[in-house]
Short mmCIF file of C-alpha atoms in Angstrom, two decimals:
data_model
loop_
_atom_site.label_atom_id
_atom_site.label_comp_id
_atom_site.label_asym_id
_atom_site.label_seq_id
_atom_site.Cartn_x
_atom_site.Cartn_y
_atom_site.Cartn_z
CA UNK D 783 61.77 -57.92 22.15
CA UNK D 784 62.08 -59.53 24.26
CA UNK D 785 61.06 -63.10 25.13
CA UNK D 786 58.18 -62.83 27.25
CA UNK D 787 56.12 -60.41 25.03
CA UNK D 788 57.47 -62.98 22.11
CA UNK D 789 55.48 -65.38 24.42
CA UNK D 790 52.48 -63.17 24.61
CA UNK D 791 51.94 -61.78 21.41
CA UNK D 792 52.39 -65.27 19.96
CA UNK D 793 49.58 -66.14 22.13
CA UNK D 794 47.69 -63.23 21.06
CA UNK D 795 47.67 -64.46 17.58
CA UNK D 796 50.45 -65.02 15.07
CA UNK D 797 53.63 -63.50 15.81
CA UNK D 798 54.37 -60.08 13.52
CA UNK D 799 57.64 -60.04 13.50
CA UNK D 800 57.58 -64.17 11.72
CA UNK D 801 57.07 -62.83 7.61
CA UNK D 802 54.39 -64.92 5.84
CA UNK D 803 55.88 -66.77 2.89
CA UNK D 804 53.37 -65.85 0.84
CA UNK D 805 53.40 -61.73 1.37
CA UNK D 806 57.42 -62.78 0.86
CA UNK D 807 56.44 -63.66 -2.05
CA UNK D 808 54.02 -61.56 -3.46
CA UNK D 809 55.75 -57.83 -1.94
CA UNK D 810 58.48 -59.04 -4.62
CA UNK D 811 56.48 -59.49 -7.22
CA UNK D 812 55.08 -56.68 -6.48
CA UNK D 813 57.87 -54.49 -5.96
CA UNK D 814 60.16 -56.43 -9.29
CA UNK D 815 57.01 -55.13 -10.89
CA UNK D 816 57.15 -51.72 -9.21
CA UNK D 817 60.59 -51.62 -10.64
CA UNK D 818 60.52 -52.21 -13.66
CA UNK D 819 56.97 -50.84 -14.96
CA UNK D 820 58.32 -47.10 -13.26
CA UNK D 821 62.42 -47.77 -12.93
CA UNK D 822 62.93 -49.23 -15.65
CA UNK D 823 60.61 -47.76 -18.18
CA UNK D 824 59.72 -44.31 -16.59
CA UNK D 825 62.10 -43.12 -14.28
CA UNK D 826 64.49 -43.38 -18.09
CA UNK D 827 61.84 -41.40 -19.54
CA UNK D 828 61.18 -38.56 -17.23
CA UNK D 829 65.37 -37.75 -16.58
CA UNK D 830 65.93 -37.90 -20.56
CA UNK D 831 62.67 -35.00 -21.03
CA UNK D 832 64.51 -33.44 -17.47
CA UNK D 833 67.86 -33.84 -18.62
CA UNK D 834 65.32 -32.52 -21.97
CA UNK D 835 64.52 -29.05 -20.58
CA UNK D 836 67.80 -28.04 -18.24
CA UNK D 837 69.22 -28.59 -22.59
CA UNK D 838 66.59 -25.80 -23.91
CA UNK D 839 66.79 -23.32 -20.67
CA UNK D 840 70.27 -23.55 -20.88
CA UNK D 841 70.82 -23.12 -24.95
CA UNK D 842 67.88 -20.81 -24.15
CA UNK D 843 70.32 -18.42 -22.28
CA UNK D 844 73.16 -18.84 -24.20
CA UNK D 845 71.02 -17.88 -27.02
CA UNK D 846 69.61 -14.66 -25.29
CA UNK D 847 73.34 -13.64 -24.50
CA UNK D 848 74.77 -14.13 -28.22
CA UNK D 849 71.68 -11.87 -29.23
CA UNK D 850 72.86 -9.80 -26.63
CA UNK D 851 76.62 -10.22 -27.51
CA UNK D 852 75.91 -9.66 -30.91
CA UNK D 853 73.14 -6.54 -30.09
CA UNK D 854 76.11 -4.59 -27.96
CA UNK D 855 79.31 -5.55 -30.78
CA UNK D 856 76.43 -3.90 -33.39
CA UNK D 857 76.06 -0.63 -31.19
CA UNK D 858 79.89 -0.56 -31.34
CA UNK D 859 80.00 -0.59 -35.01
CA UNK D 860 77.70 2.38 -35.33
CA UNK D 861 78.98 4.20 -32.67
CA UNK D 862 82.21 3.57 -33.92
CA UNK D 863 80.49 4.15 -37.98
CA UNK D 864 79.19 7.48 -36.30
CA UNK D 865 82.44 8.68 -34.22
CA UNK D 866 84.49 8.29 -38.10
CA UNK D 867 81.91 9.93 -39.30
CA UNK D 868 81.61 13.16 -36.86
CA UNK D 869 85.44 13.15 -37.33
CA UNK D 870 84.97 13.15 -41.40
CA UNK D 871 82.29 15.88 -41.35
CA UNK D 872 84.95 17.95 -39.45
CA UNK D 873 87.90 17.61 -41.33
CA UNK D 874 85.75 18.06 -44.11
CA UNK D 875 84.55 21.22 -43.12
CA UNK D 876 88.21 21.98 -41.48
CA UNK D 877 89.28 21.94 -44.92
CA UNK D 878 86.70 23.23 -47.23
CA UNK D 879 87.53 26.13 -44.66
CA UNK D 880 90.85 26.55 -45.77
CA UNK D 881 89.91 26.54 -48.46
CA UNK D 882 87.50 29.15 -48.13
CA UNK D 883 90.78 30.69 -47.04
CA UNK D 884 93.15 30.36 -49.96
CA UNK D 885 90.88 31.17 -52.38
CA UNK D 886 89.53 34.00 -50.45
CA UNK D 887 93.25 35.09 -50.08
CA UNK D 888 94.39 33.98 -54.01
CA UNK D 889 91.47 36.04 -55.28
CA UNK D 890 92.15 38.97 -53.68
CA UNK D 891 95.84 38.97 -54.57
CA UNK D 892 94.27 38.91 -57.80
CA UNK D 893 92.51 42.05 -57.54
CA UNK D 894 95.31 43.47 -55.66
CA UNK D 895 97.62 42.64 -58.38
CA UNK D 896 94.94 43.07 -61.27
CA UNK D 897 94.32 46.76 -59.45
CA UNK D 898 98.42 47.73 -59.89
CA UNK D 899 98.26 46.97 -63.30
CA UNK D 900 95.55 49.16 -63.86
CA UNK D 901 97.43 51.64 -62.15
CA UNK D 902 100.49 51.12 -63.44
CA UNK D 903 99.06 50.83 -66.84
CA UNK D 904 97.22 54.01 -66.94
CA UNK D 905 100.10 55.75 -65.06
CA UNK D 906 102.29 54.57 -67.78
CA UNK D 907 99.00 56.33 -70.19
CA UNK D 908 99.64 59.43 -68.67
CA UNK D 909 102.95 59.75 -68.92
CA UNK D 910 103.77 59.11 -72.31
CA UNK D 911 100.51 61.26 -73.20
CA UNK D 912 101.75 63.71 -71.30
CA UNK D 913 105.13 63.19 -73.12
CA UNK D 914 103.94 63.45 -76.38
CA UNK D 915 101.57 66.17 -75.58
CA UNK D 916 105.00 68.05 -74.39
CA UNK D 917 106.63 67.00 -76.95
CA UNK D 918 104.10 67.66 -79.62
CA UNK D 919 103.54 71.24 -77.32
CA UNK D 920 107.20 72.26 -78.10
CA UNK D 921 107.21 71.55 -81.89
CA UNK D 922 104.26 74.01 -81.97
CA UNK D 923 105.26 76.48 -79.11
CA UNK D 924 108.50 76.87 -81.70
CA UNK D 925 106.86 77.04 -84.55
CA UNK D 926 104.41 79.34 -83.06
CA UNK D 927 106.85 81.46 -81.54
CA UNK D 928 109.20 82.06 -84.38
CA UNK D 929 105.91 83.45 -86.41
CA UNK D 930 104.78 85.23 -83.89
CA UNK D 931 108.28 86.27 -83.44
CA UNK D 932 108.46 86.36 -87.75
CA UNK D 933 104.98 88.41 -87.55
CA UNK D 934 106.07 90.59 -84.33
CA UNK D 935 110.19 91.63 -86.38
CA UNK D 936 108.47 91.83 -89.63
CA UNK D 937 111.84 90.00 -90.34
CA UNK D 938 112.65 86.30 -90.69
CA UNK D 939 115.63 85.86 -88.92
CA UNK D 940 118.90 85.02 -90.77
CA UNK D 941 120.91 82.77 -88.76
CA UNK D 942 119.47 79.39 -87.87
CA UNK D 943 121.60 78.81 -84.85
CA UNK D 944 120.98 82.04 -83.60
CA UNK D 945 116.98 81.13 -84.06
CA UNK D 946 117.48 78.16 -82.66
CA UNK D 947 119.53 79.25 -79.61
CA UNK D 948 116.63 82.06 -79.06
CA UNK D 949 113.95 79.84 -79.52
CA UNK D 950 115.94 77.82 -76.71
CA UNK D 951 116.60 80.21 -74.34
CA UNK D 952 112.22 81.46 -75.04
CA UNK D 953 111.68 77.35 -73.38
CA UNK D 954 113.57 77.60 -71.49
CA UNK D 955 112.10 80.58 -69.90
CA UNK D 956 108.25 79.14 -70.25
CA UNK D 957 110.00 75.75 -68.40
CA UNK D 958 110.33 77.45 -65.36
CA UNK D 959 107.20 79.16 -64.81
CA UNK D 960 105.51 75.86 -63.48
CA UNK D 961 102.09 77.30 -64.70
CA UNK D 962 102.22 78.06 -68.38
CA UNK D 963 103.03 73.07 -69.41
CA UNK D 964 101.63 71.61 -65.26
CA UNK V 141 37.35 -44.07 39.00
CA UNK V 142 34.88 -47.15 39.78
CA UNK V 143 32.64 -46.29 37.74
CA UNK V 144 34.94 -45.54 35.14
CA UNK V 145 35.90 -48.34 36.08
CA UNK V 146 33.09 -50.62 34.86
CA UNK V 147 32.52 -48.82 32.17
CA UNK V 148 35.06 -49.81 30.28
CA UNK V 149 35.36 -53.50 32.40
CA UNK V 150 33.81 -55.36 28.82
CA UNK V 151 36.37 -52.80 26.40
CA UNK V 152 38.75 -55.59 24.47
CA UNK V 153 41.18 -53.46 23.53
CA UNK V 154 42.55 -53.48 19.98
CA UNK V 155 45.52 -55.96 19.97
CA UNK V 156 48.37 -57.62 17.29
CA UNK V 157 45.49 -59.47 16.42
CA UNK V 158 43.56 -56.68 14.44
CA UNK V 159 46.26 -57.62 11.93
CA UNK V 160 45.60 -61.40 11.37
CA UNK V 161 43.69 -61.48 7.98
CA UNK V 162 41.96 -65.22 7.46
CA UNK V 163 41.39 -65.27 3.34
CA UNK V 164 39.19 -63.75 2.28
CA UNK V 165 36.13 -66.03 1.91
CA UNK V 166 35.63 -69.47 2.90
CA UNK V 167 37.33 -72.21 1.35
CA UNK V 168 40.24 -69.16 -0.49
CA UNK V 169 43.81 -70.01 -0.42
CA UNK V 170 45.05 -69.50 2.70
CA UNK V 171 47.26 -66.44 0.55
CA UNK V 172 44.88 -64.53 -0.50
CA UNK V 173 44.19 -61.96 2.47
CA UNK V 174 43.64 -58.54 2.38
CA UNK V 175 47.49 -57.52 2.51
CA UNK V 176 48.20 -59.45 -0.28
CA UNK V 177 45.19 -58.16 -2.01
CA UNK V 178 45.63 -54.07 -1.42
CA UNK V 179 49.96 -55.26 -1.66
CA UNK V 180 48.76 -55.72 -5.61
CA UNK V 181 46.35 -52.86 -6.37
CA UNK V 182 48.93 -50.92 -3.99
CA UNK V 183 51.34 -52.27 -6.81
CA UNK V 184 49.74 -51.03 -9.68
CA UNK V 185 48.00 -48.22 -8.87
CA UNK V 186 51.99 -46.64 -8.25
CA UNK V 187 52.51 -47.92 -11.94
CA UNK V 188 49.19 -46.45 -13.68
CA UNK V 189 50.32 -43.40 -11.26
CA UNK V 190 53.82 -43.21 -13.12
CA UNK V 191 52.30 -44.77 -16.07
CA UNK V 192 50.26 -41.27 -16.19
CA UNK V 193 52.80 -38.94 -14.83
CA UNK V 194 56.04 -39.87 -16.98
CA UNK V 195 55.15 -42.12 -20.04
CA UNK V 196 54.93 -39.41 -22.50
CA UNK V 197 57.00 -36.53 -20.58
CA UNK V 198 56.53 -32.88 -22.32
CA UNK V 199 59.49 -30.39 -21.52
CA UNK V 200 56.59 -27.71 -20.50
CA UNK V 201 54.59 -30.13 -17.66
CA UNK V 202 50.92 -30.99 -17.05
CA UNK V 203 49.24 -32.05 -15.09
CA UNK V 204 50.31 -35.17 -13.64
CA UNK V 205 53.64 -35.04 -14.55
CA UNK V 206 54.34 -31.74 -12.06
CA UNK V 207 53.08 -34.22 -9.24
CA UNK V 208 55.22 -36.67 -10.27
CA UNK V 209 58.36 -34.47 -11.33
CA UNK V 210 57.52 -33.35 -7.76
CA UNK V 211 57.68 -36.07 -6.53
CA UNK V 212 60.63 -37.27 -8.29
CA UNK V 213 62.61 -34.21 -7.98
CA UNK V 214 62.21 -35.05 -3.88
CA UNK V 215 63.90 -38.09 -3.62
CA UNK V 216 66.78 -36.98 -6.03
CA UNK V 217 67.07 -33.61 -4.88
CA UNK V 218 66.88 -34.84 -1.26
CA UNK V 219 67.57 -38.58 -1.60
CA UNK V 220 69.89 -39.85 -3.77
CA UNK V 221 71.77 -37.04 -4.74
CA UNK V 222 72.96 -35.97 -1.04
CA UNK V 223 74.25 -39.71 -0.45
CA UNK V 224 75.22 -40.54 -4.20
CA UNK V 225 76.15 -37.86 -5.40
CA UNK V 226 77.43 -38.09 -9.28
CA UNK V 227 75.98 -42.10 -9.03
CA UNK V 228 72.35 -40.19 -8.34
CA UNK V 229 70.78 -40.33 -11.78
CA UNK V 230 71.87 -43.66 -11.99
CA UNK V 231 70.19 -45.60 -8.93
CA UNK V 232 66.70 -42.71 -9.13
CA UNK V 233 64.97 -46.33 -10.38
CA UNK V 234 65.08 -48.51 -7.47
CA UNK V 235 65.29 -45.52 -4.88
CA UNK V 236 62.00 -43.82 -7.21
CA UNK V 237 59.88 -47.48 -6.87
CA UNK V 238 61.12 -47.85 -3.87
CA UNK V 239 59.66 -45.08 -2.31
CA UNK V 240 56.85 -44.02 -4.07
CA UNK V 241 55.88 -48.10 -3.45
CA UNK V 242 56.07 -47.62 0.05
CA UNK V 243 55.21 -44.38 0.27
CA UNK V 244 51.38 -45.27 -0.84
CA UNK V 245 51.50 -48.47 1.22
CA UNK V 246 51.64 -47.10 4.60
CA UNK V 247 49.67 -44.08 3.21
CA UNK V 248 46.55 -46.88 2.65
CA UNK V 249 46.41 -47.12 6.47
CA UNK V 250 45.00 -44.10 6.22
CA UNK V 251 42.68 -43.93 3.24
CA UNK V 252 39.17 -45.34 4.39
CA UNK V 253 37.99 -49.38 4.13
CA UNK V 254 41.15 -50.44 3.12
CA UNK V 255 43.25 -48.45 6.77
CA UNK V 256 45.64 -50.91 6.45
CA UNK V 257 49.00 -50.10 5.97
CA UNK V 258 51.27 -52.49 4.29
CA UNK V 259 54.15 -52.87 5.84
CA UNK V 260 52.79 -53.77 8.96
CA UNK V 261 53.46 -56.42 7.80
CA UNK V 262 56.57 -57.39 8.09
CA UNK V 263 57.64 -59.44 5.43
CA UNK V 264 57.07 -56.74 3.04
CA UNK V 265 59.74 -54.79 4.41
CA UNK V 266 61.63 -57.55 5.25
CA UNK V 267 61.98 -57.96 0.53
CA UNK V 268 62.45 -54.50 0.35
CA UNK V 269 65.46 -54.18 3.35
CA UNK V 270 66.78 -57.40 1.33
CA UNK V 271 66.96 -56.41 -1.27
CA UNK V 272 68.86 -53.50 -0.64
CA UNK V 273 70.96 -55.85 1.75
CA UNK V 274 71.82 -57.79 -1.16
CA UNK V 275 72.77 -54.77 -3.51
CA UNK V 276 74.33 -52.88 -0.76
CA UNK V 277 76.89 -56.55 -0.39
CA UNK V 278 77.42 -56.48 -4.19
CA UNK V 279 78.52 -52.92 -4.51
CA UNK V 280 80.85 -53.03 -1.50
CA UNK V 281 82.79 -56.42 -3.02
CA UNK V 282 81.92 -55.03 -6.20
CA UNK V 283 84.08 -51.96 -5.48
CA UNK V 284 86.12 -52.03 -2.80
CA UNK V 285 87.25 -56.21 -3.30
CA UNK V 286 86.72 -58.35 -0.52
CA UNK V 287 89.01 -57.31 1.12
CA UNK V 288 89.17 -53.96 0.88
CA UNK V 289 85.34 -53.63 1.78
CA UNK V 290 85.57 -55.38 4.96
CA UNK V 291 88.41 -54.29 6.13
CA UNK V 292 86.93 -50.34 5.27
CA UNK V 293 84.03 -51.91 7.52
CA UNK V 294 85.78 -53.37 10.46
CA UNK V 295 88.81 -50.53 10.69
CA UNK V 296 87.49 -47.43 10.00
CA UNK V 297 90.82 -45.34 9.34
CA UNK V 298 91.99 -42.63 12.12
CA UNK V 299 91.40 -44.06 15.22
CA UNK V 300 93.77 -45.66 18.37
CA UNK V 301 94.98 -49.27 17.83
CA UNK V 302 92.85 -50.66 21.03
CA UNK V 303 89.63 -49.56 20.09
CA UNK V 304 89.85 -51.99 17.23
CA UNK V 305 89.17 -54.75 19.38
CA UNK V 306 86.32 -53.62 20.76
CA UNK V 307 85.16 -51.71 17.11
CA UNK V 308 85.34 -54.35 14.91
CA UNK V 309 83.02 -56.57 16.07
CA UNK V 310 80.60 -53.75 16.52
CA UNK V 311 81.35 -52.63 13.04
CA UNK V 312 80.64 -56.00 11.63
CA UNK V 313 77.34 -56.68 13.50
CA UNK V 314 76.27 -53.48 13.01
CA UNK V 315 76.75 -53.56 9.14
CA UNK V 316 75.88 -57.33 8.53
CA UNK V 317 73.37 -57.93 11.11
CA UNK V 318 71.60 -55.23 12.65
CA UNK V 319 71.38 -52.74 9.77
CA UNK V 320 69.38 -54.62 7.32
CA UNK V 321 67.20 -55.63 10.23
CA UNK V 322 66.27 -52.18 11.96
CA UNK V 323 65.87 -51.11 8.05
CA UNK V 324 62.98 -53.45 7.53
CA UNK V 325 61.74 -53.48 11.45
CA UNK V 326 61.91 -49.14 11.51
CA UNK V 327 59.57 -49.48 8.72
CA UNK V 328 57.08 -51.93 10.03
CA UNK V 329 57.01 -51.11 14.03
CA UNK V 330 56.49 -47.73 12.87
CA UNK V 331 53.18 -48.62 10.64
CA UNK V 332 52.41 -51.48 13.27
CA UNK V 333 52.44 -49.12 15.95
CA UNK V 334 50.81 -46.25 14.08
CA UNK V 335 48.12 -48.35 12.89
CA UNK V 336 46.91 -49.51 16.90
CA UNK V 337 47.24 -46.34 18.04
CA UNK V 338 44.63 -45.25 15.30
CA UNK V 339 42.22 -49.07 15.77
CA UNK V 340 42.73 -48.04 19.68
CA UNK V 341 41.28 -44.14 19.51
CA UNK V 342 38.97 -45.06 16.92
CA UNK V 343 37.27 -48.76 19.58
CA UNK V 344 37.37 -45.99 22.04
CA UNK V 345 35.26 -43.47 20.40
CA UNK V 346 33.43 -45.88 19.12
CA UNK V 347 32.86 -48.42 22.33
CA UNK V 348 31.26 -44.75 24.29
CA UNK V 349 29.41 -43.59 21.84
CA UNK V 350 27.70 -46.34 20.09
CA UNK V 351 28.31 -49.11 21.92
CA UNK V 352 28.53 -48.58 25.40
CA UNK V 353 26.73 -44.94 25.04
CA UNK V 354 26.52 -43.55 28.74
CA UNK V 355 26.61 -39.44 29.98
CA UNK V 356 30.11 -40.75 31.99
CA UNK V 357 31.87 -42.49 28.92
CA UNK V 358 30.36 -40.25 26.09
CA UNK V 359 33.55 -37.38 27.35
CA UNK V 360 36.03 -40.53 26.79
CA UNK V 361 34.28 -41.64 23.70
CA UNK V 362 34.55 -38.12 22.05
CA UNK V 363 38.38 -37.60 22.91
CA UNK V 364 38.47 -41.49 20.85
CA UNK V 365 37.11 -39.25 18.35
CA UNK V 366 39.15 -35.92 18.81
CA UNK V 367 42.51 -38.20 18.99
CA UNK V 368 41.43 -40.56 16.29
CA UNK V 369 41.83 -37.26 13.83
CA UNK V 370 44.62 -36.21 15.17
CA UNK V 371 46.46 -38.78 15.02
CA UNK V 372 45.21 -39.26 11.99
CA UNK V 373 46.96 -36.10 10.31
CA UNK V 374 50.31 -37.42 13.13
CA UNK V 375 49.36 -41.51 10.94
CA UNK V 376 49.95 -39.59 7.43
CA UNK V 377 52.98 -37.31 8.78
CA UNK V 378 55.15 -40.95 9.92
CA UNK V 379 54.04 -42.39 6.88
CA UNK V 380 54.94 -40.33 4.88
CA UNK V 381 58.34 -39.65 6.90
CA UNK V 382 58.91 -43.49 7.30
CA UNK V 383 58.60 -44.16 3.53
CA UNK V 384 61.32 -41.32 2.80
CA UNK V 385 63.61 -42.29 5.79
CA UNK V 386 63.78 -45.78 4.39
CA UNK V 387 64.32 -45.14 0.74
CA UNK V 388 66.95 -42.46 2.53
CA UNK V 389 68.74 -45.35 4.21
CA UNK V 390 68.63 -47.41 1.03
CA UNK V 391 70.57 -44.26 -0.52
CA UNK V 392 72.63 -44.41 1.80
CA UNK V 393 73.96 -47.97 2.07
CA UNK V 394 74.09 -48.02 -1.36
CA UNK V 395 76.28 -45.42 -1.18
CA UNK V 396 78.76 -46.70 1.01
CA UNK V 397 79.04 -49.10 -0.34
CA UNK V 398 80.29 -47.50 -3.65
CA UNK V 399 82.50 -45.09 -2.03
CA UNK V 400 85.12 -46.65 0.65
CA UNK V 401 84.98 -43.24 2.39
CA UNK V 402 83.73 -44.43 5.83
#
C-alpha cells in the first residue's frame, strides 16, 4: 500500500492496517477458547470415533472374509467326503460283484461236482447190479440148463468135468448172442 | 450523461469508514464494539456447533455429527493430509479450530443484521497468522536445528552457486517477514474488499430506489440490488475459499518446518 493511499485512508478514518490492541486481545482469547474446546476436547473425540468406525468396518470385512473362508473349507470338506463316499460305494459294489461272481462260480462247480458224483454213483450202481445180475443169471442158467439137459437126456452126466465143460461151452454160445443178455 | 452525474451528485459511496465502529452505547468502554461482540459470539457458536457435533460421537453418525464430520473430513483430506502426511491427525485440532472459526467469522459478512466479516479487522487475521508464525519457527528449529532450519530455508539444494547470492536474502525475507504478513493480509484484504463491494452495491440500490427514486436512476438502483444478490453469493464462495486457503497455508508452513524438504 502506497504512502499516498495510507494517508488517504488515515484522513478518512482509522487506518485499517493498524490493528486495535483490544481486538488483538479479544481475537487471541477467542482463538484460545475455540482451540481448547474444539481442538483439545472435541477433535480427539471425533478422531477416536472415526478410528473406531474404521476398525469396526475393517473388522466386519475381516469377519465376513473369515466366514467365507470357513464356508469354503466346509464345502471343500463335504466335497472330499462325498467323493470318498462315492469311491467307497463303487469299491463296495465292485467287491460285491466279484464276490457274487465267485459265489456263482463256486456253486456252479459244486453243483457240477455233485452231478458228476451222482452220475458216477449211478453208473457204479448200475454196473454192480449188472454184475450181480450176470452172476445170478450165470448160476441160474447153469442150474436150469443142467436140470433141463438132465430132463432131456434123462440121465445125469457122470463126469463132473464134462458137465462143466458142456455148461461153459453153452454159456459161451449164449454170450456170443448179444440179445440174450444185454 | 450529465443527468446521471447530477443524480449521483449527492450519492456518497461507502468508504473504509464503514469499518469503524464506535462503542456500542454512550459511555461504554472503547473496546465494546460490534466486531468484538461478534468475534466473541462467533467463537461461542463455533464451540456450540462443535459440541453438538462431536461431544458424544456415534459410530453411526446422525444429524449434526454428519455435518461436523463433513467439515472434519474436508480439513483432514484437503488440508492436513496433503501437507502433513502421517502427522495430519496430530495437527488436526489446530487446523480444524482455525478453519471453523475463520469460516464462521467470514460468513458473518453475509448474515443479515450481523453483516460484518470479523476478519475485515486486521487484528483477528493477525492473531492467527502470528500464532502460525510462532509455531512455524519453533517447529523448524526443533526439527531441523537452528542452523539447519535457516540453511534449508535460504539455501535450497540443487541450484548453481551464484544463484544463492540472489536467492538467499529473498528466501529469508520471504519466509520470515513477508509470509506471515501476506498470510494475514490475504484474509483481511479479501474480507475487507468483499464487504466494501457489498456495501457499495447495496448503497447504490438503497439510494436510487428509496432515497432518490427517479425514472432515470431506478434502473441503476435495480442493477445495484441485482449485483448485491449476485455478489453475496460470490462473497460466500470467497469467504469459504479464504478460510480454506488460510488453513491450507497454515498446514503448509507447519509441514515445511516438520520436514526439511524444500
